[in-house]
mmCIF file of C-alpha atoms and ligand atoms in Angstrom:
data_model
loop_
_atom_site.group_PDB
_atom_site.id
_atom_site.type_symbol
_atom_site.label_atom_id
_atom_site.label_comp_id
_atom_site.label_asym_id
_atom_site.label_seq_id
_atom_site.Cartn_x
_atom_site.Cartn_y
_atom_site.Cartn_z
ATOM 1 C CA UNK J 1 89.143 157.779 213.407
ATOM 2 C CA UNK J 2 91.962 155.252 212.863
ATOM 3 C CA UNK J 3 90.199 152.706 215.050
ATOM 4 C CA UNK J 4 86.930 153.186 213.144
ATOM 5 C CA UNK J 5 88.722 152.694 209.835
ATOM 6 C CA UNK J 6 90.551 149.628 211.058
ATOM 7 C CA UNK J 7 87.295 148.103 212.388
ATOM 8 C CA UNK J 8 85.618 148.700 209.043
ATOM 9 C CA UNK J 9 88.542 147.104 207.205
ATOM 10 C CA UNK J 10 88.651 144.113 209.560
ATOM 11 C CA UNK J 11 84.920 143.493 209.042
ATOM 12 C CA UNK J 12 85.351 143.178 205.257
ATOM 13 C CA UNK J 13 85.835 139.633 204.008
ATOM 14 C CA UNK J 14 87.065 140.898 200.636
ATOM 15 C CA UNK J 15 89.612 143.555 199.691
ATOM 16 C CA UNK J 16 87.981 146.955 200.175
ATOM 17 C CA UNK J 17 88.816 150.217 198.413
ATOM 18 C CA UNK J 18 89.293 153.507 200.260
ATOM 19 C CA UNK J 19 85.841 154.451 198.907
ATOM 20 C CA UNK J 20 84.214 151.297 200.338
ATOM 21 C CA UNK J 21 85.773 152.008 203.741
ATOM 22 C CA UNK J 22 84.832 155.718 203.604
ATOM 23 C CA UNK J 23 81.224 154.680 202.904
ATOM 24 C CA UNK J 24 80.999 152.206 205.740
ATOM 25 C CA UNK J 25 82.710 154.541 208.265
ATOM 26 C CA UNK J 26 80.466 157.429 207.133
ATOM 27 C CA UNK J 27 77.382 155.267 207.697
ATOM 28 C CA UNK J 28 78.590 154.087 211.120
ATOM 29 C CA UNK J 29 79.449 157.612 212.306
ATOM 30 C CA UNK J 30 76.480 159.339 210.709
ATOM 31 C CA UNK J 31 78.792 161.891 209.134
ATOM 32 C CA UNK J 32 80.664 162.065 205.881
ATOM 33 C CA UNK J 33 84.292 160.887 205.958
ATOM 34 C CA UNK J 34 86.434 161.933 202.981
ATOM 35 C CA UNK J 35 87.960 159.036 200.997
ATOM 36 C CA UNK J 36 91.230 161.024 200.868
ATOM 37 C CA UNK J 37 91.746 160.864 204.617
ATOM 38 C CA UNK J 38 90.753 157.175 204.621
ATOM 39 C CA UNK J 39 93.322 156.567 201.890
ATOM 40 C CA UNK J 40 96.067 158.222 203.964
ATOM 41 C CA UNK J 41 95.233 156.135 207.020
ATOM 42 C CA UNK J 42 95.071 152.905 204.978
ATOM 43 C CA UNK J 43 98.566 153.627 203.641
ATOM 44 C CA UNK J 44 99.702 154.174 207.210
ATOM 45 C CA UNK J 45 98.288 150.731 208.108
ATOM 46 C CA UNK J 46 100.183 149.225 205.166
ATOM 47 C CA UNK J 47 103.493 150.797 206.229
ATOM 48 C CA UNK J 48 102.985 149.541 209.787
ATOM 49 C CA UNK J 49 102.040 146.052 208.494
ATOM 50 C CA UNK J 50 98.447 146.148 209.844
ATOM 51 C CA UNK J 51 97.013 145.946 206.340
ATOM 52 C CA UNK J 52 98.111 144.738 202.934
ATOM 53 C CA UNK J 53 97.392 146.312 199.564
ATOM 54 C CA UNK J 54 95.951 144.046 196.886
ATOM 55 C CA UNK J 55 97.429 145.864 193.908
ATOM 56 C CA UNK J 56 95.370 144.271 191.149
ATOM 57 C CA UNK J 57 92.137 145.169 192.968
ATOM 58 C CA UNK J 58 93.358 148.630 194.033
ATOM 59 C CA UNK J 59 92.084 147.681 197.481
ATOM 60 C CA UNK J 60 93.158 146.851 200.999
ATOM 61 C CA UNK J 61 92.745 143.888 203.309
ATOM 62 C CA UNK J 62 93.486 143.586 207.036
ATOM 63 C CA UNK J 63 96.750 141.724 207.593
ATOM 64 C CA UNK J 64 96.085 138.195 208.839
ATOM 65 C CA UNK J 65 99.458 138.057 210.627
ATOM 66 C CA UNK J 66 100.607 141.584 211.531
ATOM 67 C CA UNK J 67 103.380 140.150 213.724
ATOM 68 C CA UNK J 68 105.414 138.621 210.908
ATOM 69 C CA UNK J 69 106.819 139.983 207.683
ATOM 70 C CA UNK J 70 105.791 137.873 204.707
ATOM 71 C CA UNK J 71 105.619 138.811 201.074
ATOM 72 C CA UNK J 72 101.948 137.848 200.907
ATOM 73 C CA UNK J 73 100.616 136.126 197.802
ATOM 74 C CA UNK J 74 96.952 136.702 196.899
ATOM 75 C CA UNK J 75 94.684 134.505 194.814
ATOM 76 C CA UNK J 76 92.136 137.014 193.509
ATOM 77 C CA UNK J 77 88.760 135.696 192.282
ATOM 78 C CA UNK J 78 87.466 137.753 189.356
ATOM 79 C CA UNK J 79 83.904 136.506 189.969
ATOM 80 C CA UNK J 80 83.285 137.173 193.686
ATOM 81 C CA UNK J 81 86.238 139.457 194.426
ATOM 82 C CA UNK J 82 87.593 137.325 197.263
ATOM 83 C CA UNK J 83 91.360 137.479 197.769
ATOM 84 C CA UNK J 84 92.692 134.306 199.355
ATOM 85 C CA UNK J 85 95.930 134.963 201.160
ATOM 86 C CA UNK J 86 98.752 132.411 200.985
ATOM 87 C CA UNK J 87 102.366 132.590 202.091
ATOM 88 C CA UNK J 88 105.271 130.841 200.411
ATOM 89 C CA UNK J 89 108.529 132.285 201.674
ATOM 90 C CA UNK J 90 110.600 129.970 199.443
ATOM 91 C CA UNK J 91 108.846 131.271 196.333
ATOM 92 C CA UNK J 92 108.926 134.956 197.249
ATOM 93 C CA UNK J 93 112.501 134.548 198.505
ATOM 94 C CA UNK J 94 113.466 133.273 195.046
ATOM 95 C CA UNK J 95 111.809 136.279 193.421
ATOM 96 C CA UNK J 96 113.783 138.579 195.712
ATOM 97 C CA UNK J 97 117.005 136.656 194.996
ATOM 98 C CA UNK J 98 116.420 136.863 191.246
ATOM 99 C CA UNK J 99 115.910 140.621 191.506
ATOM 100 C CA UNK J 100 119.067 140.981 193.629
ATOM 101 C CA UNK J 101 121.037 139.017 190.983
ATOM 102 C CA UNK J 102 120.139 141.808 188.564
ATOM 103 C CA UNK J 103 121.454 144.356 191.032
ATOM 104 C CA UNK J 104 117.862 145.379 191.618
ATOM 105 C CA UNK J 105 116.956 146.682 195.084
ATOM 106 C CA UNK J 106 113.509 145.249 195.742
ATOM 107 C CA UNK J 107 110.940 146.921 197.981
ATOM 108 C CA UNK J 108 108.620 143.942 197.858
ATOM 109 C CA UNK J 109 107.521 141.389 195.286
ATOM 110 C CA UNK J 110 103.856 141.697 194.308
ATOM 111 C CA UNK J 111 102.502 138.244 193.465
ATOM 112 C CA UNK J 112 98.789 138.076 192.740
ATOM 113 C CA UNK J 113 97.116 135.262 190.833
ATOM 114 C CA UNK J 114 93.940 136.276 189.001
ATOM 115 C CA UNK J 115 91.328 133.630 188.342
ATOM 116 C CA UNK J 116 88.323 131.856 189.830
ATOM 117 C CA UNK J 117 88.081 130.633 193.425
ATOM 118 C CA UNK J 118 87.110 127.041 194.269
ATOM 119 C CA UNK J 119 83.590 128.100 195.320
ATOM 120 C CA UNK J 120 82.892 130.074 192.140
ATOM 121 C CA UNK J 121 84.445 127.350 189.958
ATOM 122 C CA UNK J 122 82.210 124.614 191.458
HETATM 123 ZN ZN1 ZN T 201 101.024 136.640 204.209
HETATM 124 ZN ZN1 ZN T 202 84.965 133.501 193.844
#
């Protein structure tokens, strides 16, 4: 079940919701998979760094670099839904530092830029 869900997520080129993944796994297996159990497994992938949540899209994307811990930044296209993943450890490190200066204990900074991708803007 986990492998089927991960395969479905890895095949998506855009952030996918638990419902999208439940649909594609249900189709592939020929039997209905409940979005609730997909949701639980996706959260498990996030906590083990195999997937990242794109908060503004309420969706998930397979982690491009599961071996390293970045605070991923996503550029989310409002036209085609693509989420381009960029890393900038200096920038996210500054956000963490700023939070720490306030005595704030950060879990993770969520930095998502909403707009139009280069392809859709052309
Ligand atoms: Zn990243
Ligand atoms: Zn686009």
